PDB file of C-alpha atoms in Angstrom:
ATOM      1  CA  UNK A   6      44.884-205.899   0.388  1.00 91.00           C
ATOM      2  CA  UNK A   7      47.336-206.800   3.337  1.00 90.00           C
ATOM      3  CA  UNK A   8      47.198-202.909   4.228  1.00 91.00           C
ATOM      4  CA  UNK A   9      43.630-202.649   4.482  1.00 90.00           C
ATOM      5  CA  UNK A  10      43.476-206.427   6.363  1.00 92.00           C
ATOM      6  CA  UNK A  11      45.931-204.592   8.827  1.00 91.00           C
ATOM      7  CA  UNK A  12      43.647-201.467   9.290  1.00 88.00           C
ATOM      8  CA  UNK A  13      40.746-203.537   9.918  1.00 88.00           C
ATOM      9  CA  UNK A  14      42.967-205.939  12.872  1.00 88.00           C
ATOM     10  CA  UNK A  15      43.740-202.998  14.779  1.00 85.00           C
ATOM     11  CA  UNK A  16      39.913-201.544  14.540  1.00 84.00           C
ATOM     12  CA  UNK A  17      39.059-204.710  15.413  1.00 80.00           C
ATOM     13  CA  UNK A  18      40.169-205.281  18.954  1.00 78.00           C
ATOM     14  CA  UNK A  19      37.865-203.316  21.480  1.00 76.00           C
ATOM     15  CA  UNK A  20      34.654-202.514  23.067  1.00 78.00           C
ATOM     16  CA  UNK A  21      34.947-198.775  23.293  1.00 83.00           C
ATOM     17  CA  UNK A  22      32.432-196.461  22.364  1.00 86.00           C
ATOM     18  CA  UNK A  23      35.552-194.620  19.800  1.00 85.00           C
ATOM     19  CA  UNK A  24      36.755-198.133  18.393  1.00 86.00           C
ATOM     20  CA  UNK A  25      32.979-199.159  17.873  1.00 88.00           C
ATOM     21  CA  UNK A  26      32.583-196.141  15.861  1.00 91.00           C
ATOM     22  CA  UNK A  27      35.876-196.408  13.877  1.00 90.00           C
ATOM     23  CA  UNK A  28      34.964-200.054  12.961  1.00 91.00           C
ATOM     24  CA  UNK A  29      31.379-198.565  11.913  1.00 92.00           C
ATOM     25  CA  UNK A  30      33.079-196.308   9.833  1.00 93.00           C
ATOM     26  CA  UNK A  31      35.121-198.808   8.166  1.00 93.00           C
ATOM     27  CA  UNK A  32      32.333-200.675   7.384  1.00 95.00           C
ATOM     28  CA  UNK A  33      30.497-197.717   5.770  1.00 95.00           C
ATOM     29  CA  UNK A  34      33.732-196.714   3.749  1.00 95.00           C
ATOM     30  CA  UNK A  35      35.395-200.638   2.722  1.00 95.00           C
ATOM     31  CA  UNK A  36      32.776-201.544  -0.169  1.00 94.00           C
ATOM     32  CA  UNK A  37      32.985-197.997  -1.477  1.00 95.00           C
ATOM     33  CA  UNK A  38      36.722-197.416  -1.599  1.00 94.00           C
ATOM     34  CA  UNK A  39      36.216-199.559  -5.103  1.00 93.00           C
ATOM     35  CA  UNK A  40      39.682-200.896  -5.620  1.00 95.00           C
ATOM     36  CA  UNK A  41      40.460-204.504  -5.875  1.00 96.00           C
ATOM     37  CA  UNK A  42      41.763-204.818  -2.449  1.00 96.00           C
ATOM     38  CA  UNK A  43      38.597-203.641  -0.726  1.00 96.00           C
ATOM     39  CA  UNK A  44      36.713-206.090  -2.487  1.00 97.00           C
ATOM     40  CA  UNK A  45      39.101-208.868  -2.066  1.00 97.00           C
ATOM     41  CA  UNK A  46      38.447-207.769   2.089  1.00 97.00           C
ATOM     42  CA  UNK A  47      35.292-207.898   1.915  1.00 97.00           C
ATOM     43  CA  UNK A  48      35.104-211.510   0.289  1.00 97.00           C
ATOM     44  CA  UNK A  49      37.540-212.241   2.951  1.00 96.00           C
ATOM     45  CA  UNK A  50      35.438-211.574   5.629  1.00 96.00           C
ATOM     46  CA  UNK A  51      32.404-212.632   4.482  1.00 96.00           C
ATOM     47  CA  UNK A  52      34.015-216.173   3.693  1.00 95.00           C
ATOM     48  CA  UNK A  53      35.849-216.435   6.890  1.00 94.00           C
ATOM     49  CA  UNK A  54      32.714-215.178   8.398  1.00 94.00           C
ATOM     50  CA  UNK A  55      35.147-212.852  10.558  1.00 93.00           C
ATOM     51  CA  UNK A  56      32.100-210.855  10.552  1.00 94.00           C
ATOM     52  CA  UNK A  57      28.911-210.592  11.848  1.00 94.00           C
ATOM     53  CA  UNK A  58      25.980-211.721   9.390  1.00 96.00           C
ATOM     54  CA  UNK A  59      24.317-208.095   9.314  1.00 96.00           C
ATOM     55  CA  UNK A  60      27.967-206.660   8.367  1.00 96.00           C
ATOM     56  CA  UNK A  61      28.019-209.198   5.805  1.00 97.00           C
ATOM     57  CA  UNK A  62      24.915-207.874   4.182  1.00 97.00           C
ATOM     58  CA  UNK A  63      25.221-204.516   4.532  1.00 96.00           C
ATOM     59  CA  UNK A  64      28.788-205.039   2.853  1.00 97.00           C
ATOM     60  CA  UNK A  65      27.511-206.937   0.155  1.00 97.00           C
ATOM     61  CA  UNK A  66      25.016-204.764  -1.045  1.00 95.00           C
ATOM     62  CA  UNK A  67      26.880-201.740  -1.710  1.00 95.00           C
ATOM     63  CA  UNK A  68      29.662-203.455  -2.788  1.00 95.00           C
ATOM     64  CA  UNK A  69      29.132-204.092  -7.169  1.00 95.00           C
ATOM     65  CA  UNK A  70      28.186-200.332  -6.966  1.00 94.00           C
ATOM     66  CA  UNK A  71      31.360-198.831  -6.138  1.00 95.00           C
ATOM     67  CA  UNK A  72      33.948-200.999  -7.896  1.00 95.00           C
ATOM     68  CA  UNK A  73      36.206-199.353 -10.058  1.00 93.00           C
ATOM     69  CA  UNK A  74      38.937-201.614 -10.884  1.00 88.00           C
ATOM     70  CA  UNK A  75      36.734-204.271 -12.534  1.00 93.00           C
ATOM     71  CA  UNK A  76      38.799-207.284 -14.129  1.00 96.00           C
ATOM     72  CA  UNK A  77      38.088-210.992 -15.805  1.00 96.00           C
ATOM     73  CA  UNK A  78      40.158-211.827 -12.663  1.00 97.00           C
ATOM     74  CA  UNK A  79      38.290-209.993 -10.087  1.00 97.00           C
ATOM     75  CA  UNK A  80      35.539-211.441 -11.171  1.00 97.00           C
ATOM     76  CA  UNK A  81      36.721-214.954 -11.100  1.00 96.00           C
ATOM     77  CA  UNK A  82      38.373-214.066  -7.488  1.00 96.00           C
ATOM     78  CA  UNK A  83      34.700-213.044  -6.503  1.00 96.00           C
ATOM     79  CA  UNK A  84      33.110-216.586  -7.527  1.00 95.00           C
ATOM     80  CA  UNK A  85      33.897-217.792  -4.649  1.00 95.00           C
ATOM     81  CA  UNK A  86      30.363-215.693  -3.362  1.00 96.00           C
ATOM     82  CA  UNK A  87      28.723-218.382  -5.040  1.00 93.00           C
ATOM     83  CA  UNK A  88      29.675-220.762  -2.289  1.00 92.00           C
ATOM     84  CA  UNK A  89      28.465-219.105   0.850  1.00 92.00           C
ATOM     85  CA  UNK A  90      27.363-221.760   2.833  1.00 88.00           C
ATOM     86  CA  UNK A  91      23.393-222.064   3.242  1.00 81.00           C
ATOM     87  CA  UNK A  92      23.250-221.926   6.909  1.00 88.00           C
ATOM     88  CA  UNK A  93      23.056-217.836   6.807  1.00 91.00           C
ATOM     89  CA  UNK A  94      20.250-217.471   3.547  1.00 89.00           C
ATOM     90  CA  UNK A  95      20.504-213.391   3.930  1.00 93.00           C
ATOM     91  CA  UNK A  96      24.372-213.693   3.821  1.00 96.00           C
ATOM     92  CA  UNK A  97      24.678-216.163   0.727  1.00 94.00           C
ATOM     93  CA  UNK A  98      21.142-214.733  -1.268  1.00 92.00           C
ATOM     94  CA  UNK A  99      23.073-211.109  -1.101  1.00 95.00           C
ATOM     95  CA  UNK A 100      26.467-212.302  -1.803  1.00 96.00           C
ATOM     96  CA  UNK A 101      24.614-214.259  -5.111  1.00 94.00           C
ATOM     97  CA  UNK A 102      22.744-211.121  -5.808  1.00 93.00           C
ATOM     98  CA  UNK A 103      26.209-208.781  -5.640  1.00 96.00           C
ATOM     99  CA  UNK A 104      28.131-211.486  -7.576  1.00 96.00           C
ATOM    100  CA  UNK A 105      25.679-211.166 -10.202  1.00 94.00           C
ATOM    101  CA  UNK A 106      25.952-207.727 -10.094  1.00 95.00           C
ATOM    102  CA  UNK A 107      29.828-207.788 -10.536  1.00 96.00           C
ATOM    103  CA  UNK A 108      29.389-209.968 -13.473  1.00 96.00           C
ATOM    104  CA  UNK A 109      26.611-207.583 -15.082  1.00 94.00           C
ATOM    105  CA  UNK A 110      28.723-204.848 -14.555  1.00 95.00           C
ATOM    106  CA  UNK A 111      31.956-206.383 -15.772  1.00 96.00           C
ATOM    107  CA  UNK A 112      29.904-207.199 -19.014  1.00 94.00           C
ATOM    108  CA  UNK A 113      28.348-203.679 -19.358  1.00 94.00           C
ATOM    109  CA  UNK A 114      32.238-202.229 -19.031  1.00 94.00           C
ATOM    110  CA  UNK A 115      33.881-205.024 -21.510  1.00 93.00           C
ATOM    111  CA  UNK A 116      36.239-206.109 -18.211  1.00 95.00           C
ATOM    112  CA  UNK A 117      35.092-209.852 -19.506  1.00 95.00           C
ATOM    113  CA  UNK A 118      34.000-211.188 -22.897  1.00 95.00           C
ATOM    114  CA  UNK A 119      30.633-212.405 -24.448  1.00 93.00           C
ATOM    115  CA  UNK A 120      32.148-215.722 -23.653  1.00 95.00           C
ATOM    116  CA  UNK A 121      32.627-215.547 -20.212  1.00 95.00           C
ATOM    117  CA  UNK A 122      29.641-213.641 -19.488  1.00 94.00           C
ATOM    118  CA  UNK A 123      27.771-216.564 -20.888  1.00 93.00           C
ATOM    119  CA  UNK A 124      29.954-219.269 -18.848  1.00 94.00           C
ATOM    120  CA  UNK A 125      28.688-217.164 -15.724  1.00 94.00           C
ATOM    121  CA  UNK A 126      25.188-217.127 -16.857  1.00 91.00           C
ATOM    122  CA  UNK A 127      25.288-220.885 -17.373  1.00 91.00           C
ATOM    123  CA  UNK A 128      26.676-221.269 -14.250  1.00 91.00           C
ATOM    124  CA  UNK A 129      23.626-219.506 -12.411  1.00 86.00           C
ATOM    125  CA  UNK A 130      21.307-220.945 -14.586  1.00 86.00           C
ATOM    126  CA  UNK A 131      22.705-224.596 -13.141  1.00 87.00           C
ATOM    127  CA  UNK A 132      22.750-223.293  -9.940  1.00 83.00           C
ATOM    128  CA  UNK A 133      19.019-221.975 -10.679  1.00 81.00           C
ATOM    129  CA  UNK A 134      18.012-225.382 -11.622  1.00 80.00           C
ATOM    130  CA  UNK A 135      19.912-227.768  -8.694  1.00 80.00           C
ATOM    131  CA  UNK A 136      18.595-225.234  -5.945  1.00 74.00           C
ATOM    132  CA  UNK A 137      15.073-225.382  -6.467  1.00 70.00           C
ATOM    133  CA  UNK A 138      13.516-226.425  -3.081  1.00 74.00           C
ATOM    134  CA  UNK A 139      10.751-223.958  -2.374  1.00 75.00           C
ATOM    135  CA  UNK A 140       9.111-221.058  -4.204  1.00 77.00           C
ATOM    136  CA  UNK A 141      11.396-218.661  -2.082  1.00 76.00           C
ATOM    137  CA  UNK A 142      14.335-220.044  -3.788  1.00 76.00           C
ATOM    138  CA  UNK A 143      13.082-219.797  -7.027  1.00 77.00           C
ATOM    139  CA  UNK A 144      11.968-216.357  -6.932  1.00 81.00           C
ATOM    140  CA  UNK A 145      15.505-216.347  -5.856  1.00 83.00           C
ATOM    141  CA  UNK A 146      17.208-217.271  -8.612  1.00 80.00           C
ATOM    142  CA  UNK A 147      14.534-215.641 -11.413  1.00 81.00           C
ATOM    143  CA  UNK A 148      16.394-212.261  -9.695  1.00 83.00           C
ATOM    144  CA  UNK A 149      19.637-213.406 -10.237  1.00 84.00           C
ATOM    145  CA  UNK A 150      19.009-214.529 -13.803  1.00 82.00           C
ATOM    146  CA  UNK A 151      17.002-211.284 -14.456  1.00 83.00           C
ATOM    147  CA  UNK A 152      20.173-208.824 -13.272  1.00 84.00           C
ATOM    148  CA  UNK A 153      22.069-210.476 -15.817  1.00 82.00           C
ATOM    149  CA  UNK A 154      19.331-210.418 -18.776  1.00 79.00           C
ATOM    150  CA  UNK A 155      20.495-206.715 -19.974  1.00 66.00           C
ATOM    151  CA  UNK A 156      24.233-207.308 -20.254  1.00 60.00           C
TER     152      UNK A 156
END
């Protein structure tokens, strides 16, 4: 993690038309490296909103796709997605939609148990029910519940 948060500090400082493109190419290559640091980055970013909000989306939505070093604790590390704040909906609806993707995944690949796959799913399904403001939000959350109906 603190090698990675290093690369991405130096890549970081600049307007150049080469340090542009190497930060574009970071982007492309962080959510698909897969390990647990690269994720832990990415939710570092997002969080700290060290980022810009189209970043944070395009992160986000590769990210559950590429992870390869799925764990109960990675996923429990990750929950913290569930508390984007609401003030950016594309950046917290796609870091919902990846967290429930993690936790799909993690069930599908026994990196958690039936009982903590059903902890999460309760805990979206309260989330479903206290966020209900407009029909937008609960077509929402009816995608979020239905990525997890297979696992």
């Amino acid at each position: 993690y603190e090698t990675l948060k290093k690369l991405f500090e130096e890549i970081d400082i600049g307007t150049s038309y080469i340090q542009e493109t190497s930060r574009n190419i970071f982007f492309e290559i962080l959510p698909r490296v897969g390990t647990a640091a690269s994720v832990l980055l990415t939710k570092h970013l997002v969080m700290e909103r060290i980022i810009r909000p189209t970043t944070a989306v395009q992160l986000l939505i590769s990210l559950p796709f590429f992870i390869s070093e799925l764990s109960a604790d990675l996923v429990k590390e990750c929950e913290e997605f569930l508390h984007v704040p609401n003030d950016k909906p594309d950046v917290k609806h796609s870091a919902v939609l990846s967290y429930a993707t993690i936790i799909y995944k993690a069930s599908v690949e026994g990196a958690i148990t039936a009982e903590q796959f059903e902890k999460y799913v309760k805990t979206f399904f309260d989330l479903f029910l206290s966020e209900l403001k407009n029909v937008f939000e609960m077509k929402f959350w009816k995608d979020v519940l239905w990525i997890l109906r297979e696992a």
